[in-house]
């Protein structure tokens, strides 16, 4: 199957323009599965929780309708990050398919000021068994907690969709280890650009990438500029957890020794 990482440059608060810019990029490259950045429709650097509440959307809001129409027309799947308005406000990622909404992930490990803006995720780390393969979802800073990717791998994920808004430089290299230590594919879709609001300046590092279960960087995008890249992956390679005659990666875990 063909996986696309979609690297966008959202303008803060310009939801309609940001969603259409992302869809224009997606129209330019055919794939079975597209991964968009974290909070791709709103931008990231919210001034306060009132602003998040104003820009947050329900699961079937404006953004959903545009992306669902794309997925229907192209018979594909999409994961995108958005501020979700539910009983509380979450930093979420939605999985959309040809027939509409499939599932949701709510970011478990909130980064920095996100802790004052969002409720921590309460849905665990979900894996969706789709016709294209088994897709797990985590968001950005979850990369720094190896438990996130490991939980997804233990639940059978073959590919981790990883919408991101990276500000620290370490994640692109760290994802090589996340893939290697779990024998999974990962597609990290990051954004580029700057956001300077209310005295907080952020630079987003881009470098979206797709990494294989053997830690090979199949594609890594640049640090600036909107871009989309598609890679063909054989997801069944992620089922092979045996390393040699004596080591099976997941079966070899010594849970009794980990506490
Ligand atoms: C992050 O989690 N957006 C750094």
XYZ file of C-alpha atoms and ligand atoms in Angstrom:
263
model
C 0.000 0.000 0.000
C 1.051 3.596 -0.574
C 1.497 5.868 2.457
C 1.760 9.654 2.220
C 3.208 12.069 4.745
C 1.680 15.499 4.243
C 3.868 18.339 5.556
C 1.878 21.570 5.852
C 2.447 25.159 7.005
C -0.804 26.140 8.726
C -1.585 29.783 9.464
C -2.882 30.169 13.000
C -6.684 30.292 13.196
C -7.277 30.164 9.422
C -9.088 26.830 9.494
C -10.764 26.977 6.078
C -7.560 27.980 4.274
C -5.453 25.442 6.199
C -7.799 22.545 5.412
C -8.007 23.462 1.728
C -4.217 23.886 1.474
C -3.758 20.383 2.911
C -6.347 18.886 0.554
C -4.654 20.594 -2.419
C -1.388 18.897 -1.425
C -3.172 15.567 -1.044
C -4.765 15.964 -4.498
C -1.244 16.209 -5.955
C -0.111 12.711 -4.911
C -2.107 9.488 -4.982
C -1.921 7.263 -1.882
C -4.010 4.725 0.017
C -3.289 6.349 3.370
C -2.472 9.990 4.164
C -1.101 11.259 7.474
C -1.504 14.968 8.256
C 0.132 16.928 11.100
C -1.141 17.501 14.636
C -3.653 20.406 14.849
C -3.245 20.867 11.104
C -6.455 22.849 10.718
C -6.041 25.408 13.517
C -2.324 25.870 14.075
C -0.673 25.155 17.410
C 0.236 28.167 19.509
C -3.055 28.954 21.252
C -3.067 32.026 23.499
C -5.358 30.459 26.092
C -8.043 27.858 26.632
C -10.817 30.210 25.435
C -9.098 30.357 22.062
C -8.815 26.551 21.921
C -12.512 26.267 22.782
C -13.381 28.710 19.976
C -11.355 26.825 17.334
C -12.113 23.277 18.497
C -14.510 21.163 16.426
C -16.713 18.181 17.116
C -15.697 14.887 15.509
C -17.988 15.636 12.538
C -17.269 19.357 12.179
C -16.120 21.370 9.155
C -12.707 19.690 8.897
C -14.241 16.234 9.037
C -16.618 17.005 6.164
C -13.844 18.229 3.845
C -11.505 15.325 4.633
C -14.299 12.742 4.502
C -15.256 13.978 1.033
C -11.622 13.569 -0.080
C -11.485 10.044 1.392
C -14.785 9.119 -0.266
C -13.744 10.442 -3.701
C -10.319 8.779 -3.592
C -11.299 5.598 -1.707
C -8.491 6.215 0.782
C -7.840 6.629 4.500
C -6.665 9.763 6.312
C -5.390 10.515 9.824
C -5.377 14.187 10.869
C -4.815 16.101 14.087
C -7.383 18.599 15.396
C -8.615 20.231 18.590
C -11.606 18.106 19.527
C -14.590 19.579 21.305
C -16.287 16.825 23.321
C -17.300 16.911 27.001
C -13.796 18.420 27.401
C -11.284 19.689 24.807
C -8.696 17.180 23.568
C -5.671 17.290 21.271
C -6.965 14.517 19.025
C -6.378 12.657 15.795
C -9.218 11.301 13.677
C -9.100 8.342 11.303
C -11.347 8.767 8.288
C -12.064 6.220 5.553
C -14.082 6.011 2.347
C -17.325 5.737 4.313
C -16.511 8.415 6.893
C -15.395 8.492 10.533
C -13.647 5.339 11.784
C -11.982 6.250 15.042
C -10.251 8.671 17.315
C -7.098 9.018 19.405
C -6.734 11.652 22.136
C -3.131 12.663 22.895
C -2.016 10.984 26.090
C 1.271 12.811 26.767
C 0.647 16.548 26.534
C 3.680 18.768 25.834
C 4.501 21.982 27.706
C 1.641 24.548 27.546
C -0.676 21.924 26.066
C -1.086 20.829 29.691
C -2.948 24.085 30.368
C -5.010 23.946 27.163
C -6.161 20.343 26.702
C -7.488 17.477 28.752
C -5.095 14.458 28.718
C -6.290 11.690 26.391
C -8.515 8.994 27.872
C -8.918 6.504 25.012
C -5.622 4.642 25.375
C -3.608 3.880 22.242
C -5.977 2.514 19.583
C -5.201 0.163 16.704
C -7.612 -0.016 13.788
C -7.695 -3.166 11.655
C -8.406 -1.770 8.187
C -8.405 -3.438 4.753
C -5.077 -1.650 4.091
C -3.478 -2.910 7.331
C -3.425 -2.429 11.102
C -3.000 1.254 11.895
C -2.066 2.607 15.327
C -2.114 6.294 16.226
C -0.021 8.428 18.556
C 0.586 12.201 18.481
C 3.888 14.091 18.509
C 5.370 14.158 22.070
C 4.121 10.588 22.631
C 7.360 9.643 20.842
C 9.348 10.452 23.996
C 7.420 7.792 25.927
C 8.477 4.440 24.410
C 5.401 2.931 26.065
C 3.226 4.626 23.423
C 4.720 2.866 20.394
C 5.248 -0.343 22.389
C 1.577 -0.410 23.426
C 0.545 0.040 19.788
C 2.926 -2.728 18.677
C 1.626 -5.093 21.386
C -1.900 -4.384 20.128
C -0.873 -5.420 16.614
C -0.150 -2.114 14.872
C 1.807 -2.581 11.636
C 2.086 1.138 10.958
C 2.007 3.982 13.475
C 0.409 7.159 12.133
C 2.119 9.988 13.997
C 0.682 13.476 13.424
C 3.177 15.960 14.870
C 4.062 19.606 15.496
C 7.715 19.099 16.433
C 9.644 21.898 18.106
C 12.550 19.889 19.578
C 15.112 18.400 17.157
C 15.267 14.801 18.440
C 12.137 13.043 17.192
C 13.075 12.261 13.557
C 16.124 10.282 14.678
C 14.355 8.818 17.720
C 11.610 7.347 15.540
C 14.235 5.093 13.961
C 14.625 3.451 17.368
C 10.854 3.391 18.027
C 10.448 1.435 14.759
C 13.415 -0.827 15.342
C 12.484 -1.730 18.923
C 8.914 -2.588 17.874
C 9.450 -3.776 14.295
C 6.737 -1.469 12.975
C 6.464 1.167 10.267
C 5.878 4.774 11.339
C 4.704 7.776 9.346
C 5.479 11.021 11.177
C 3.694 13.954 9.500
C 5.106 17.191 10.848
C 4.473 20.841 10.004
C 6.850 23.651 9.123
C 6.812 27.372 9.794
C 6.760 29.734 12.747
C 4.084 30.877 15.160
C 4.630 33.938 17.316
C 1.691 34.698 19.560
C 1.285 36.371 22.965
C 5.058 36.392 23.508
C 5.530 32.701 22.714
C 7.606 32.032 19.586
C 7.726 28.532 18.104
C 9.626 27.142 15.141
C 8.411 23.814 13.727
C 11.110 21.580 12.287
C 9.368 19.698 9.454
C 11.429 16.595 8.555
C 8.325 14.443 8.228
C 9.354 10.882 7.551
C 8.394 7.272 6.953
C 10.538 4.661 8.719
C 10.553 0.869 8.212
C 10.541 -1.930 10.839
C 14.286 -2.316 10.303
C 14.849 1.359 11.101
C 15.426 2.425 7.529
C 14.367 6.006 6.773
C 12.332 5.405 3.612
C 11.766 9.118 3.122
C 12.568 12.235 5.125
C 11.296 15.652 4.039
C 13.042 18.989 4.412
C 12.878 21.415 7.332
C 11.064 24.104 5.409
C 8.216 24.213 2.973
C 5.002 22.332 2.348
C 5.564 18.974 0.766
C 3.969 15.582 0.268
C 5.811 12.313 -0.294
C 4.437 8.858 -0.960
C 6.184 5.558 -0.212
C 5.022 2.050 -1.058
C 5.240 -0.174 2.010
C 4.672 -3.893 2.571
C 2.965 -3.788 5.960
C 3.199 -7.552 6.517
C 6.943 -7.018 7.172
C 5.839 -5.575 10.519
C 4.443 -8.992 11.484
C 7.949 -10.474 11.600
C 9.042 -10.062 15.215
C 11.535 -12.908 15.132
C 15.111 -11.566 15.161
C 16.998 -14.868 15.032
C 16.567 -18.473 16.098
C 16.512 -17.539 19.790
C 14.923 -14.076 19.930
C 11.352 -13.056 19.253
C 11.105 -9.337 19.938
C 7.771 -9.141 21.733
C 7.650 -12.656 23.173
C 11.101 -12.024 24.645
C 9.841 -9.248 26.916
C 10.476 -10.006 30.616
C 7.510 -8.248 32.152
C 8.193 -9.748 35.579
C 11.591 -7.991 35.594
C 10.277 -4.563 34.598
C 8.850 -3.456 37.917
C 4.425 18.407 20.591
O 4.025 17.419 21.187
N 3.637 19.079 19.765
C 5.815 18.854 20.727
